[in-house]
Coordinates of C-alpha atoms in Angstrom, one line a residue:
M1 CA -18.8 0.0 -11.7
K2 CA -17.8 -1.9 -14.1
H3 CA -18.6 -5.8 -15.0
G4 CA -17.5 -7.4 -18.2
K5 CA -13.9 -6.7 -19.1
R6 CA -11.9 -7.8 -22.2
N7 CA -8.2 -7.7 -21.0
G8 CA -5.5 -6.9 -24.1
H9 CA -2.2 -7.6 -23.7
F10 CA -0.6 -5.5 -27.0
L11 CA 2.4 -5.9 -29.2
G12 CA 3.6 -2.7 -31.2
P13 CA 4.5 -2.9 -34.8
G14 CA 8.0 -3.0 -36.2
D15 CA 11.1 -4.9 -34.8
R16 CA 13.1 -2.0 -33.4
G17 CA 14.0 -1.8 -30.2
P18 CA 13.7 -4.6 -26.7
D19 CA 9.9 -6.3 -26.2
H20 CA 9.1 -4.0 -23.6
E21 CA 9.7 -0.5 -26.1
R22 CA 7.6 -2.1 -28.6
R23 CA 4.8 -3.6 -26.8
K24 CA 2.7 0.5 -26.5
I25 CA -1.2 1.5 -26.4
P26 CA -1.4 2.6 -30.3
Q27 CA -1.5 6.7 -30.9
P28 CA -4.2 7.9 -32.7
G29 CA -4.3 6.3 -36.4
Q30 CA -1.9 3.4 -35.9
D31 CA -2.1 -0.2 -36.1
V32 CA -0.9 -2.4 -33.4
F33 CA -1.3 -6.2 -33.1
A34 CA -1.9 -8.3 -29.2
D35 CA 0.2 -11.1 -28.0
E36 CA -3.2 -12.2 -26.6
A37 CA -6.9 -11.2 -25.6
G38 CA -9.1 -12.7 -23.8
I39 CA -12.9 -11.8 -21.9
H40 CA -12.8 -12.0 -18.4
V41 CA -15.6 -10.4 -15.6
G42 CA -14.0 -8.1 -13.5
A43 CA -14.3 -4.9 -12.3
S44 CA -16.4 -5.2 -8.9
Y45 CA -15.8 -8.9 -9.7
N46 CA -11.9 -8.5 -9.0
T47 CA -12.5 -7.1 -5.1
L48 CA -15.3 -10.2 -4.9
H49 CA -13.4 -12.5 -5.7
A50 CA -10.4 -11.9 -3.6
V51 CA -12.3 -11.4 -0.7
R52 CA -13.8 -15.0 -2.1
Q53 CA -10.4 -16.1 -2.3
M54 CA -9.6 -15.3 1.4
G55 CA -12.6 -17.2 2.7
V56 CA -15.0 -15.2 3.7
D57 CA -18.4 -15.0 1.8
A58 CA -19.3 -11.9 -0.2
R59 CA -22.3 -10.2 -1.8
H60 CA -22.8 -7.8 -4.6
A61 CA -25.5 -5.2 -4.4
G62 CA -24.8 -3.3 -7.5
I63 CA -27.2 -4.2 -10.5
L64 CA -27.3 -6.3 -13.0
G65 CA -28.3 -6.8 -16.3
T66 CA -30.6 -8.8 -18.5
G67 CA -28.2 -10.5 -21.8
P68 CA -24.8 -11.9 -22.8
W69 CA -22.7 -9.9 -20.2
A70 CA -24.7 -10.6 -17.6
D71 CA -25.0 -13.7 -18.0
T72 CA -21.9 -14.4 -17.8
I73 CA -21.2 -11.8 -14.7
R74 CA -24.1 -14.5 -12.9
R75 CA -22.2 -17.5 -14.1
V76 CA -18.8 -17.0 -12.7
F77 CA -20.7 -15.4 -9.2
E78 CA -22.7 -18.9 -9.1
S79 CA -19.5 -20.6 -9.2
E80 CA -17.3 -18.8 -6.4
G81 CA -20.1 -18.6 -4.2
I82 CA -20.8 -14.6 -4.6
R83 CA -24.1 -14.0 -3.8
H84 CA -26.4 -10.9 -5.9
V85 CA -28.4 -8.9 -3.6
G86 CA -28.8 -6.3 -5.6
P87 CA -31.4 -5.2 -8.5
T88 CA -31.7 -6.8 -12.1
D89 CA -32.1 -4.6 -14.5
E90 CA -34.7 -6.0 -17.7
S91 CA -34.1 -3.6 -19.9
V92 CA -30.4 -3.4 -21.2
D93 CA -27.1 -5.7 -20.4
S94 CA -24.4 -4.5 -18.0
G95 CA -21.2 -2.9 -19.2
F96 CA -18.2 -3.8 -20.4
C97 CA -14.7 -2.5 -20.2
V98 CA -11.7 -2.9 -22.8
A99 CA -8.3 -2.9 -20.5
L100 CA -5.2 -2.9 -22.7
T101 CA -2.5 -3.9 -21.2
D102 CA 1.6 -2.5 -22.4
G103 CA 4.4 -3.8 -22.2
T104 CA 5.4 -2.2 -18.6
A105 CA 2.4 -3.9 -17.7
E106 CA 1.0 -0.3 -17.7
R107 CA -3.4 -0.4 -17.7
T108 CA -5.8 1.4 -20.0
F109 CA -9.2 1.3 -20.2
I110 CA -12.2 2.1 -22.5
S111 CA -15.5 1.4 -20.9
M112 CA -19.0 1.0 -21.9
R113 CA -22.1 2.2 -19.1
G114 CA -24.4 -1.0 -19.3
A115 CA -27.4 -1.7 -16.0
E116 CA -24.9 -0.8 -13.4
A117 CA -24.6 3.0 -14.3
R118 CA -28.9 3.1 -14.8
G119 CA -29.6 3.1 -10.4
D120 CA -32.2 6.0 -8.5
E121 CA -31.8 6.4 -5.0
S122 CA -34.0 3.5 -4.7
T123 CA -30.8 1.4 -5.8
F124 CA -29.2 0.4 -2.6
Q125 CA -32.7 0.6 -0.4
S126 CA -32.9 -2.9 0.6
V127 CA -28.6 -3.3 1.2
E128 CA -28.9 -4.0 5.1
P129 CA -25.5 -4.8 6.3
A130 CA -25.2 -6.4 9.7
D131 CA -23.2 -5.3 12.5
G132 CA -18.9 -6.4 11.3
D133 CA -19.9 -6.7 8.1
V134 CA -17.2 -4.5 5.4
V135 CA -18.7 -2.8 2.6
H136 CA -16.1 -1.6 0.1
I137 CA -17.1 1.7 -2.0
S138 CA -16.5 2.2 -5.4
G139 CA -15.6 5.5 -6.5
Y140 CA -17.0 4.5 -10.3
T141 CA -20.4 4.6 -8.8
F142 CA -20.4 8.2 -8.8
A143 CA -19.7 8.7 -12.2
H144 CA -22.8 6.9 -12.9
H145 CA -26.5 8.0 -12.1
T146 CA -26.2 4.8 -9.2
G147 CA -24.0 7.8 -7.7
E148 CA -27.7 8.6 -5.9
G149 CA -28.0 4.7 -4.6
L150 CA -24.8 5.4 -3.0
R151 CA -25.8 8.9 -1.9
A152 CA -29.0 7.6 -0.3
F153 CA -27.3 4.5 1.5
M154 CA -24.9 6.9 2.7
R155 CA -27.2 8.9 4.6
R156 CA -29.4 6.5 5.8
T157 CA -26.8 4.3 7.6
A158 CA -24.5 7.0 8.7
P159 CA -26.0 7.8 12.2
N160 CA -26.1 4.5 13.4
R161 CA -23.6 2.3 11.3
R162 CA -22.4 -0.8 12.7
F163 CA -20.1 -1.5 10.5
L164 CA -16.8 -1.1 8.2
A165 CA -16.6 1.0 5.1
L166 CA -13.8 0.5 2.6
F167 CA -13.7 3.3 0.0
D168 CA -11.5 3.0 -3.0
P169 CA -11.8 5.8 -4.8
S170 CA -10.5 5.6 -8.4
P171 CA -10.0 8.5 -10.6
V172 CA -13.1 10.0 -10.6
V173 CA -12.3 11.5 -7.3
A174 CA -11.2 14.4 -9.4
D175 CA -14.5 15.0 -11.0
I176 CA -17.7 14.0 -8.4
D177 CA -18.8 17.0 -6.3
D178 CA -18.2 19.0 -3.8
E179 CA -21.4 18.1 -2.0
T180 CA -20.8 14.2 -2.9
F181 CA -17.1 14.4 -2.0
G182 CA -18.0 16.5 1.5
E183 CA -20.7 13.2 1.9
M184 CA -18.0 10.8 2.1
V185 CA -16.2 12.6 3.8
E186 CA -18.4 13.0 6.6
Y187 CA -19.3 9.4 6.3
R188 CA -15.6 8.7 7.8
P189 CA -14.7 5.1 5.4
V190 CA -11.0 3.8 5.7
W191 CA -9.4 5.1 2.2
S192 CA -8.1 2.8 0.7
C193 CA -6.2 4.6 -3.2
N194 CA -3.3 4.6 -5.1
E195 CA -0.5 7.5 -5.2
R196 CA -2.4 8.5 -8.4
E197 CA -5.4 9.2 -6.3
A198 CA -4.1 10.1 -3.0
V199 CA -3.0 13.4 -5.3
L200 CA -5.9 13.9 -5.9
I201 CA -7.9 13.8 -2.6
A202 CA -5.4 16.2 -1.4
G203 CA -6.0 18.5 -4.2
R204 CA -9.6 17.9 -3.1
L205 CA -8.7 18.6 0.5
G206 CA -7.2 21.8 -0.4
L207 CA -3.8 20.5 0.9
P208 CA -1.2 22.2 -0.9
M209 CA 1.5 19.4 -2.9
H210 CA 5.0 21.1 -2.6
Q211 CA 4.7 21.4 1.9
G212 CA 7.3 19.0 2.6
T213 CA 7.6 14.7 1.9
F214 CA 5.1 12.6 0.9
R215 CA 4.9 10.8 4.7
T216 CA 3.6 14.4 5.9
L217 CA 1.0 14.8 2.9
I218 CA -0.9 11.5 4.1
E219 CA -0.3 12.0 7.7
R220 CA -2.0 16.3 7.7
M221 CA -5.1 13.9 5.0
A222 CA -5.1 11.4 7.5
R223 CA -6.4 14.4 9.8
R224 CA -8.0 16.4 7.2
L225 CA -10.3 13.2 6.5
D226 CA -10.5 12.6 10.0
S227 CA -10.0 8.6 9.1
A228 CA -7.8 6.0 8.3
L229 CA -5.5 6.2 4.6
I230 CA -4.0 3.3 2.7
V231 CA -2.0 4.6 -0.3
R232 CA -0.4 1.9 -2.0
V233 CA 3.0 2.5 -3.5
G234 CA 3.6 -0.6 -6.2
K235 CA 6.7 -2.9 -4.6
G236 CA 7.6 -0.7 -1.9
G237 CA 4.1 -1.8 -0.5
A238 CA 1.6 0.7 1.2
W239 CA 1.3 3.9 3.8
L240 CA -0.8 3.7 6.5
A241 CA -1.9 6.7 7.9
R242 CA -4.4 7.6 11.0
P243 CA -5.3 10.6 12.4
G244 CA -2.8 11.7 15.2
A245 CA -0.5 8.9 14.3
E246 CA 2.9 9.0 12.4
A247 CA 2.4 7.3 8.6
E248 CA 3.9 3.9 8.5
L249 CA 5.4 2.4 5.0
V250 CA 3.8 -1.2 5.4
A251 CA 7.2 -3.1 3.5
G252 CA 5.9 -4.5 0.0
F253 CA 7.2 -7.7 -2.1
P254 CA 9.4 -6.8 -4.8
V255 CA 8.0 -8.6 -7.9
H256 CA 8.9 -9.1 -11.2
A257 CA 5.7 -7.5 -12.6
I258 CA 3.8 -8.7 -15.7
D259 CA 0.0 -7.2 -15.2
T260 CA -0.9 -4.8 -12.8
N261 CA -5.0 -4.8 -14.0
G262 CA -6.5 -5.6 -11.0
A263 CA -3.6 -5.6 -8.4
G264 CA -5.5 -2.3 -6.4
D265 CA -8.9 -5.0 -6.6
C266 CA -6.9 -7.5 -5.1
H267 CA -5.0 -5.9 -2.3
A268 CA -8.6 -3.3 -1.2
G269 CA -10.8 -7.1 -1.6
V270 CA -8.1 -8.5 0.5
L271 CA -8.6 -5.9 2.9
C272 CA -12.0 -6.0 3.1
A273 CA -11.9 -10.1 3.8
E274 CA -9.2 -9.4 6.7
L275 CA -11.3 -6.7 8.6
S276 CA -14.1 -8.5 8.0
R277 CA -12.4 -11.3 10.5
G278 CA -11.1 -8.5 12.8
T279 CA -7.7 -8.1 12.1
G280 CA -6.1 -5.1 13.2
L281 CA -5.6 -2.8 10.5
R282 CA -1.2 -2.5 10.4
E283 CA -1.4 -6.7 9.9
A284 CA -4.2 -6.4 7.6
V285 CA -2.6 -4.0 4.8
G286 CA 0.7 -6.5 5.2
I287 CA -1.1 -9.1 4.3
A288 CA -3.4 -6.9 1.2
N289 CA 0.6 -5.9 0.0
A290 CA 1.0 -10.2 -0.6
A291 CA -1.9 -10.6 -2.1
A292 CA -1.1 -8.1 -4.6
A293 CA 2.5 -9.1 -4.6
I294 CA 1.4 -12.5 -5.9
A295 CA -1.2 -10.6 -8.3
V296 CA 0.8 -8.8 -10.4
T297 CA 2.5 -11.8 -11.7
R298 CA 0.1 -13.2 -14.0
R299 CA -2.0 -12.2 -16.2
G300 CA -5.5 -10.2 -14.7
P301 CA -8.0 -8.9 -14.0
A302 CA -9.0 -11.6 -11.2
T303 CA -5.5 -13.4 -9.6
C304 CA -5.5 -12.5 -6.5
P305 CA -3.7 -16.0 -4.6
S306 CA -5.2 -18.1 -2.2
R307 CA -5.0 -17.8 1.9
I308 CA -2.9 -20.6 1.7
E309 CA -0.1 -19.0 -1.1
V310 CA -0.5 -15.2 0.9
E311 CA 0.4 -17.4 4.3
K312 CA 3.3 -19.0 2.8
L313 CA 5.0 -15.8 1.5
L314 CA 4.0 -14.3 4.7
A315 CA 6.3 -17.0 6.5
M316 CA 9.0 -16.0 3.7
Q317 CA 9.2 -12.8 4.9
T318 CA 9.9 -13.5 8.7
L319 CA 12.4 -16.4 8.1

């Protein structure tokens, strides 16, 4: 998991072509200028922020370090009422990520690992979710040593789990080892991903891409996962597939996106918040779609709107 993020909006060299053509990520050896830049707490915080924006309690069980980046994270957590219930590493600061956003609102990331990546099997041993809680699991955790702690947590809680787990696989799902991937499937979380990640998951499940429509593919994926699968498709909304049922496209909200950085985290966080309230899965996906639509109209990464803003957009849809 990454915490400290620098978010830059880049302007390419020269005066040729419209603005969106000039605002490109630099090629090797190229020099470009950014329109603007800022330092923000991001990554797992984006999801926690979305939960808090929906008026639901949020706790962070990851590792925080010691240093200026970790201090920044703690200040933001305290200001939003997010409780850190995970370990503290006294020997190293938390990591950071440089996020580059181009003229099409696409993001490119360069990450530096920190305390969050230095866990072991004991990292989450004190985490005891209550009945009805929702635990958000990031696939990025499996890219680091902390993944061993996550696997230990899953083994410990699987037999009598009375809370809901939501797994956000991220692109690293293509690289985690077969044993870990198999354990996650057996854990039966709700899977929440974008189109690219869905294709990667299908490959891990051994499902051919060329047979049938995308809808058919995710229906087969849900059966193979034996769990609900949510696939975000941008302004189109999100597909919801459940084992033994036809997949449904939950409508989105077409908007002019200026920054998609953190939109998936917003969607996942709102899903977690709504599911913890007991909201049905389809309705929760619709609420998350509305929140993410508003989020991409703002500079990120943590741009999840308030619950009031989301309710207003949903009300407009029903008029």
